[in-house]
PDB file of C-alpha atoms in Angstrom:
ATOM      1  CA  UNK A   1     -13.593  53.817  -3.939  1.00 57.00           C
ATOM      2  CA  UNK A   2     -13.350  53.686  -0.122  1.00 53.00           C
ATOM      3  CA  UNK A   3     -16.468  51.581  -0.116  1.00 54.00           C
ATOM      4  CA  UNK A   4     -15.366  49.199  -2.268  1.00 54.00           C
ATOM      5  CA  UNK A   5     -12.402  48.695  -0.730  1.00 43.00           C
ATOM      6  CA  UNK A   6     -14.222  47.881   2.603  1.00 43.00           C
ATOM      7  CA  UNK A   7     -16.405  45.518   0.658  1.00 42.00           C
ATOM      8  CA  UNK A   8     -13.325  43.868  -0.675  1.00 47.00           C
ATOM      9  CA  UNK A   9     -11.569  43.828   2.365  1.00 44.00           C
ATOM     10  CA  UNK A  10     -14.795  42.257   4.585  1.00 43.00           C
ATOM     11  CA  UNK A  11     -15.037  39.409   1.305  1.00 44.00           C
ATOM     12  CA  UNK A  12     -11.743  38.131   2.247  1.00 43.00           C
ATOM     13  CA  UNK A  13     -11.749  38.417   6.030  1.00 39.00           C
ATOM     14  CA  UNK A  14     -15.513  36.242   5.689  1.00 40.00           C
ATOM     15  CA  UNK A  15     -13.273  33.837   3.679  1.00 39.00           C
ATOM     16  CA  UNK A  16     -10.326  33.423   5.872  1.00 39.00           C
ATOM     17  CA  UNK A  17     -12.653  33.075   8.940  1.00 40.00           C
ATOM     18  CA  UNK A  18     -14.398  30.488   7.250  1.00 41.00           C
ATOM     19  CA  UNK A  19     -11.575  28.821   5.986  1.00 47.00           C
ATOM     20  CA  UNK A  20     -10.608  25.135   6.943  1.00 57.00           C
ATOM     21  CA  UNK A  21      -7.687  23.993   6.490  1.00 90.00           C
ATOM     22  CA  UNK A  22      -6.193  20.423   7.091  1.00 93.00           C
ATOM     23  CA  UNK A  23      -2.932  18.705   6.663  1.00 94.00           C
ATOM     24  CA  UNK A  24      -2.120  15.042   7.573  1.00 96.00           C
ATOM     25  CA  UNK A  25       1.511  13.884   7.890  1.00 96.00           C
ATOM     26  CA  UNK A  26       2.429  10.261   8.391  1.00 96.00           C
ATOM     27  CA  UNK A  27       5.223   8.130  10.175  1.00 96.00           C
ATOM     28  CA  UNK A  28       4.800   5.122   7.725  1.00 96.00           C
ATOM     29  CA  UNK A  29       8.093   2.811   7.543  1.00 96.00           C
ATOM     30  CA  UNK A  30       9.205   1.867   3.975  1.00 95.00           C
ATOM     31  CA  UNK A  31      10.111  -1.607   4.923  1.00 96.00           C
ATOM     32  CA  UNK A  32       8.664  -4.396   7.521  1.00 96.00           C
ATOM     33  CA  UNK A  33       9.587  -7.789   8.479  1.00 95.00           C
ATOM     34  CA  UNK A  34       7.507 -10.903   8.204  1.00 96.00           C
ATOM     35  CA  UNK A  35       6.300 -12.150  11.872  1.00 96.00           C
ATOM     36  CA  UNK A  36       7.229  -8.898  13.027  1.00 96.00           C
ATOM     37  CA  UNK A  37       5.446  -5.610  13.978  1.00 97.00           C
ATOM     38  CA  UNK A  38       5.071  -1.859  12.525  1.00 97.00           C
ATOM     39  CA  UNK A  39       3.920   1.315  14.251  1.00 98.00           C
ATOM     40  CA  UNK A  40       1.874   3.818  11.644  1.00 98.00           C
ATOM     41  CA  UNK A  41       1.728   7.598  13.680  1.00 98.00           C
ATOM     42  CA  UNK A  42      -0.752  10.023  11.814  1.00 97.00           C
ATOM     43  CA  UNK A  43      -0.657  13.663  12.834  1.00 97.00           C
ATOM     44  CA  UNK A  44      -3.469  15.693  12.011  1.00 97.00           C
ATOM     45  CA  UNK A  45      -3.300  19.366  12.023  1.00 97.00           C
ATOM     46  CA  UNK A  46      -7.023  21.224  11.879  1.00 94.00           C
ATOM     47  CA  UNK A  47      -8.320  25.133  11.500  1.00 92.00           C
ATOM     48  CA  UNK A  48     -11.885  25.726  11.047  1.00 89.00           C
ATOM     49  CA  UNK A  49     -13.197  22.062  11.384  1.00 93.00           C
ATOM     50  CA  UNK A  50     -15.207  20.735  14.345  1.00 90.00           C
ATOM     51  CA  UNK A  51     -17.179  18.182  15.239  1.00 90.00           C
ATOM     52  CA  UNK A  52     -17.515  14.513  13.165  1.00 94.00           C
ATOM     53  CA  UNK A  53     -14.183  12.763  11.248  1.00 97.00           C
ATOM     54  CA  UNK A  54     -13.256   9.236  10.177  1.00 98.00           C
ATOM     55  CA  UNK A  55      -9.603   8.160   9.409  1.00 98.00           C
ATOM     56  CA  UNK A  56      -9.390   4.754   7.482  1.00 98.00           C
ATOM     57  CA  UNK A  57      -6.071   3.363   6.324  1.00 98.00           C
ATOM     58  CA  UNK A  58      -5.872   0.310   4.787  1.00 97.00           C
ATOM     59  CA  UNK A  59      -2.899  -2.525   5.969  1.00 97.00           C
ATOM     60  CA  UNK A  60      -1.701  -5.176   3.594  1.00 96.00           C
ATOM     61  CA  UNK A  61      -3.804  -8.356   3.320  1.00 94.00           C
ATOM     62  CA  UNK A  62      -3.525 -10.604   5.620  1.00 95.00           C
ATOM     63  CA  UNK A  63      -2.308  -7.962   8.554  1.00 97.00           C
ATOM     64  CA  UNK A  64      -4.094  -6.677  11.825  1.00 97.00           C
ATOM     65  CA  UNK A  65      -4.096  -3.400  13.410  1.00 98.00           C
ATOM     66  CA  UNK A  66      -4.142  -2.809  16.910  1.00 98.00           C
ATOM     67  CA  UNK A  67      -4.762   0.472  18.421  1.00 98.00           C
ATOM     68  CA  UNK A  68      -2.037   2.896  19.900  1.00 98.00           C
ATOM     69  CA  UNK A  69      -3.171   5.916  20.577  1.00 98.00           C
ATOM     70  CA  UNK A  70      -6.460   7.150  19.551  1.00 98.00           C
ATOM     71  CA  UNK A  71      -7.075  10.752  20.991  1.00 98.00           C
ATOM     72  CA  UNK A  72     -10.347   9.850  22.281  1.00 97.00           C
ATOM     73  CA  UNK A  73     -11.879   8.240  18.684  1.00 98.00           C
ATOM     74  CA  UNK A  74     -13.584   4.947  18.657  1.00 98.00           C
ATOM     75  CA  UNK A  75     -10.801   1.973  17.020  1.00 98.00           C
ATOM     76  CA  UNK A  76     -12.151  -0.839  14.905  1.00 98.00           C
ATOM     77  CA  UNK A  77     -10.459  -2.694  12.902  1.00 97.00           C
ATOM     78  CA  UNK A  78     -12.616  -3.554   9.778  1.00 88.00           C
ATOM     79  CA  UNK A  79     -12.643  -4.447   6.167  1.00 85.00           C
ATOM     80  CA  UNK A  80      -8.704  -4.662   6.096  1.00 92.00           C
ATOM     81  CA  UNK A  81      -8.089  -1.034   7.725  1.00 97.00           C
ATOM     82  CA  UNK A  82      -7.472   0.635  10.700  1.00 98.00           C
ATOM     83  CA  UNK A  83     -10.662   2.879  11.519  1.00 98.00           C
ATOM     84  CA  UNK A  84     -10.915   5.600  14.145  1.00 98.00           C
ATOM     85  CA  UNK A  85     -14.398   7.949  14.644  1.00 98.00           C
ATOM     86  CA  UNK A  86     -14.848  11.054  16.088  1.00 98.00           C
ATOM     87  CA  UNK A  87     -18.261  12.218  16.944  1.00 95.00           C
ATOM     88  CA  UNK A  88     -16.435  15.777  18.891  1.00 93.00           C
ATOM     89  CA  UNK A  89     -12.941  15.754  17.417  1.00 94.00           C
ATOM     90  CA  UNK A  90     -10.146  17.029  20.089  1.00 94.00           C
ATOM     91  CA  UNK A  91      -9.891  20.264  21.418  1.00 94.00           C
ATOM     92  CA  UNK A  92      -6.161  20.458  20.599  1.00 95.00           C
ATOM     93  CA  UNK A  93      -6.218  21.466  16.421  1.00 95.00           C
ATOM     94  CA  UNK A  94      -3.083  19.181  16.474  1.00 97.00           C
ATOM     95  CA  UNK A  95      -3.116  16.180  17.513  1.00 98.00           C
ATOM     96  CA  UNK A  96      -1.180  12.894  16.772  1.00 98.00           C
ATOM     97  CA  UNK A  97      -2.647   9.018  16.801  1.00 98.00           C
ATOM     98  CA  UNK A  98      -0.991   5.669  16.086  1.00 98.00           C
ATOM     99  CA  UNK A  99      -1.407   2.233  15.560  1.00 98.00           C
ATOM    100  CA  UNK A 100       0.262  -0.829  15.324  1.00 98.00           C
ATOM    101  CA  UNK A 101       0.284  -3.267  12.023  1.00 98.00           C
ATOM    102  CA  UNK A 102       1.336  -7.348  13.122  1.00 97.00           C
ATOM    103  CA  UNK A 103       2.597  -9.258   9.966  1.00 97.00           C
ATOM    104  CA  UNK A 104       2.105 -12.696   9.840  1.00 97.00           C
ATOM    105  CA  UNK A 105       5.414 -15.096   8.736  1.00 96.00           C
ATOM    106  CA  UNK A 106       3.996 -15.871   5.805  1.00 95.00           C
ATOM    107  CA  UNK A 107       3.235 -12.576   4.268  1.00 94.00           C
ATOM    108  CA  UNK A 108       5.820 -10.846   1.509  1.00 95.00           C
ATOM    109  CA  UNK A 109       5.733  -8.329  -1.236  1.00 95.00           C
ATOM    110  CA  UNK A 110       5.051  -4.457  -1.829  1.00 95.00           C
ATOM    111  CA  UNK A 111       2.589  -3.214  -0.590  1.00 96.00           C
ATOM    112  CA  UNK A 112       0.307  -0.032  -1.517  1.00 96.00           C
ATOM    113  CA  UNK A 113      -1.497   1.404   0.955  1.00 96.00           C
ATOM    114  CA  UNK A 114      -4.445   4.522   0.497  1.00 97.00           C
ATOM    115  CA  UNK A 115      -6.095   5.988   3.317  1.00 97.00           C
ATOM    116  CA  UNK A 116      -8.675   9.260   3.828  1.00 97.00           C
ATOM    117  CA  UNK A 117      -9.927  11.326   6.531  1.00 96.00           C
ATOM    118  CA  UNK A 118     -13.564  12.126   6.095  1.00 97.00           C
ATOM    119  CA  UNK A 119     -14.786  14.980   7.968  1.00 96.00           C
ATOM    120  CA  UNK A 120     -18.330  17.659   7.543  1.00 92.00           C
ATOM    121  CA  UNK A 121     -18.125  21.284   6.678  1.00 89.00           C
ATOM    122  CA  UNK A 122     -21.606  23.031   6.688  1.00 87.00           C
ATOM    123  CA  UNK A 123     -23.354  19.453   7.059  1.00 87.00           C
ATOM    124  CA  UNK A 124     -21.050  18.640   3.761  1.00 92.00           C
ATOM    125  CA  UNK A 125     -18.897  15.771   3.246  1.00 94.00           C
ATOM    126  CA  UNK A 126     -15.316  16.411   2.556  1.00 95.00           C
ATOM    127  CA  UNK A 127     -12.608  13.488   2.026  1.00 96.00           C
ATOM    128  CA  UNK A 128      -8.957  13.907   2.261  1.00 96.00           C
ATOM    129  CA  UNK A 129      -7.049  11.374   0.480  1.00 97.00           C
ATOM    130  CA  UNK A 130      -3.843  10.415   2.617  1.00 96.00           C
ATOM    131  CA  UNK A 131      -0.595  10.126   0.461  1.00 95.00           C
ATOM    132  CA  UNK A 132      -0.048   6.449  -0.589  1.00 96.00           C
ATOM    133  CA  UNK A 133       2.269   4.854   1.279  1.00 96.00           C
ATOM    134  CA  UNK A 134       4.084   1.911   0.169  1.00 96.00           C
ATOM    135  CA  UNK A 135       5.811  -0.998   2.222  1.00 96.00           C
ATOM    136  CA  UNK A 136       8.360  -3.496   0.803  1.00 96.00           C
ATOM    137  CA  UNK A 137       7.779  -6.391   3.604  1.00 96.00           C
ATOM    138  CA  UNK A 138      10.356  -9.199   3.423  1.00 92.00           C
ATOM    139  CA  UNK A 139      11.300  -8.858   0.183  1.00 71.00           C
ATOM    140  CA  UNK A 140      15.210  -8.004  -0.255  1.00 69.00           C
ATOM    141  CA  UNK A 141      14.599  -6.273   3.129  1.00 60.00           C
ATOM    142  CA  UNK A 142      17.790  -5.680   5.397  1.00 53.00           C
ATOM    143  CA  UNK A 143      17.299  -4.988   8.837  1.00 47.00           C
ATOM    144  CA  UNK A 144      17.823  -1.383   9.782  1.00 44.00           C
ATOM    145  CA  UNK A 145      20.157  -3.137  12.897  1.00 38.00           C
ATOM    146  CA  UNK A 146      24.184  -2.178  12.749  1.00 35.00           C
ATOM    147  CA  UNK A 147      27.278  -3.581  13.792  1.00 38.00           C
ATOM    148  CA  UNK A 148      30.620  -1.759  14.140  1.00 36.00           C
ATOM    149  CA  UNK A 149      33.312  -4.358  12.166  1.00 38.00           C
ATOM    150  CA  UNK A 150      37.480  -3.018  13.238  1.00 37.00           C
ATOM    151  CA  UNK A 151      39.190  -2.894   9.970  1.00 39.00           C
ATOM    152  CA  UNK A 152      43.054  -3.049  11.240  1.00 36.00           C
ATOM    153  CA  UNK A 153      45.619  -1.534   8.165  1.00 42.00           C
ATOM    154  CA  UNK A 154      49.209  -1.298   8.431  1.00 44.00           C
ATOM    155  CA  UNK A 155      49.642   2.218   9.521  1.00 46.00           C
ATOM    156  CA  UNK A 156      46.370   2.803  11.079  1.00 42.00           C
ATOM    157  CA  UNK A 157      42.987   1.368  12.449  1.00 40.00           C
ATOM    158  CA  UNK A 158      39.162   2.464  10.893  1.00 40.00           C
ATOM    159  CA  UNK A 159      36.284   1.469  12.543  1.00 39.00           C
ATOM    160  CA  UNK A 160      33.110   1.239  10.187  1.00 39.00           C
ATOM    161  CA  UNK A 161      29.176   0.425  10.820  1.00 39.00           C
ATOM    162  CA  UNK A 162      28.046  -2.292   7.930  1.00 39.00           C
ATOM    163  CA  UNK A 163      24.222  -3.415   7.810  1.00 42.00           C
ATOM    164  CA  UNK A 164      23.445  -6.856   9.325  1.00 41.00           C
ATOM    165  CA  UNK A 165      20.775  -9.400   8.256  1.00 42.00           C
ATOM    166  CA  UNK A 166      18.603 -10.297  11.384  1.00 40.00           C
TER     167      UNK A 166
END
C-alpha cells in the first residue's frame, strides 16, 4: 500500500513539474473614435513554457498597428494584425506588451477582433485563442470626456458630471 502510494504521489509531482500553464489578459477598449488612436496592452503570464511564441491579433480593416512595447519580440505588422516573435521568450514569467491601433476618419462599425498566442511544448505546437474582443468605433460612440454642469434649486445647489460629445 505504501508503495503505491509513493507511485501515486511521484505521478502527480512528474505532472505538476511538467505542467504549463498560461493565461493572457487584455486591456482592449470597447469603443474608439474615427481619426483617432487606441492602445491594446496584453499581459501574459507563463509556468513551464520556454523558448519560441507568436502573438497575432487582428485590428479592424483598414487600421495600422504600431508597436508599444514589445518585451524584446520582433513587431511586424502584417496581414491586418499586430505580430510579435519570440525566439527566447523573457525571463520574467509575467510580462506585459502593447501596441497602438490608428483609425482612419473614414472607418465605422463593430468590430470583432480574434487573436492567439502560439507557443512549443516538447517540439509541439500549442495555440491559445485570445478572448474576442469587440470595438464599436464611431458608431453611437460618446466620448468617455466629462464636464461638471451647476444645477442651482431654490433651497440648495447640486453639482453633477454629464457625458459630452467631442
Amino acid at each position: 500500500m505504501l508503495k503505491q502510494l509513493f507511485f501515486i504521489f511521484l505521478f502527480f509531482l512528474s505532472a505538476i513539474s511538467f505542467a504549463q500553464d498560461l493565461t493572457v489578459i487584455q486591456k482592449y477598449p470597447e469603443t474608439a473614435i474615427p481619426g483617432g488612436d487606441y492602445v491594446v496592452e496584453t499581459t501574459v503570464k507563463r509556468s513551464g513554457i520556454t523558448g519560441f511564441m507568436k502573438f497575432f491579433q487582428g485590428v479592424p480593416s483598414g487600421c495600422t498597428a504600431k508597436v508599444i512595447e514589445s518585451k524584446g519580440g520582433s513587431f511586424s505588422f502584417d496581414k491586418g494584425g499586430a505580430k510579435i516573435i519570440w525566439i527566447a521568450l523573457p525571463a520574467e514569467t509575467e510580462f506585459t506588451i502593447s501596441y497602438m491601433v490608428s483609425i482612419p476618419k473614414d472607418i465605422e462599425g463593430i468590430k470583432n477582433i480574434n487573436g492567439k498566442l502560439s507557443y512549443m511544448v516538447n517540439n509541439e505546437r500549442k495555440v491559445y485563442d485570445l478572448e474576442t474582443k469587440t470595438i464599436r468605433i464611431g458608431v453611437n460612440v460618446i466620448a468617455a470626456k466629462t464636464e461638471t454642469v451647476l444645477v442651482t434649486g431654490s433651497d440648495n445647489t447640486i453639482i453633477t458630471e454629464s457625458p459630452t460629445l467631442n
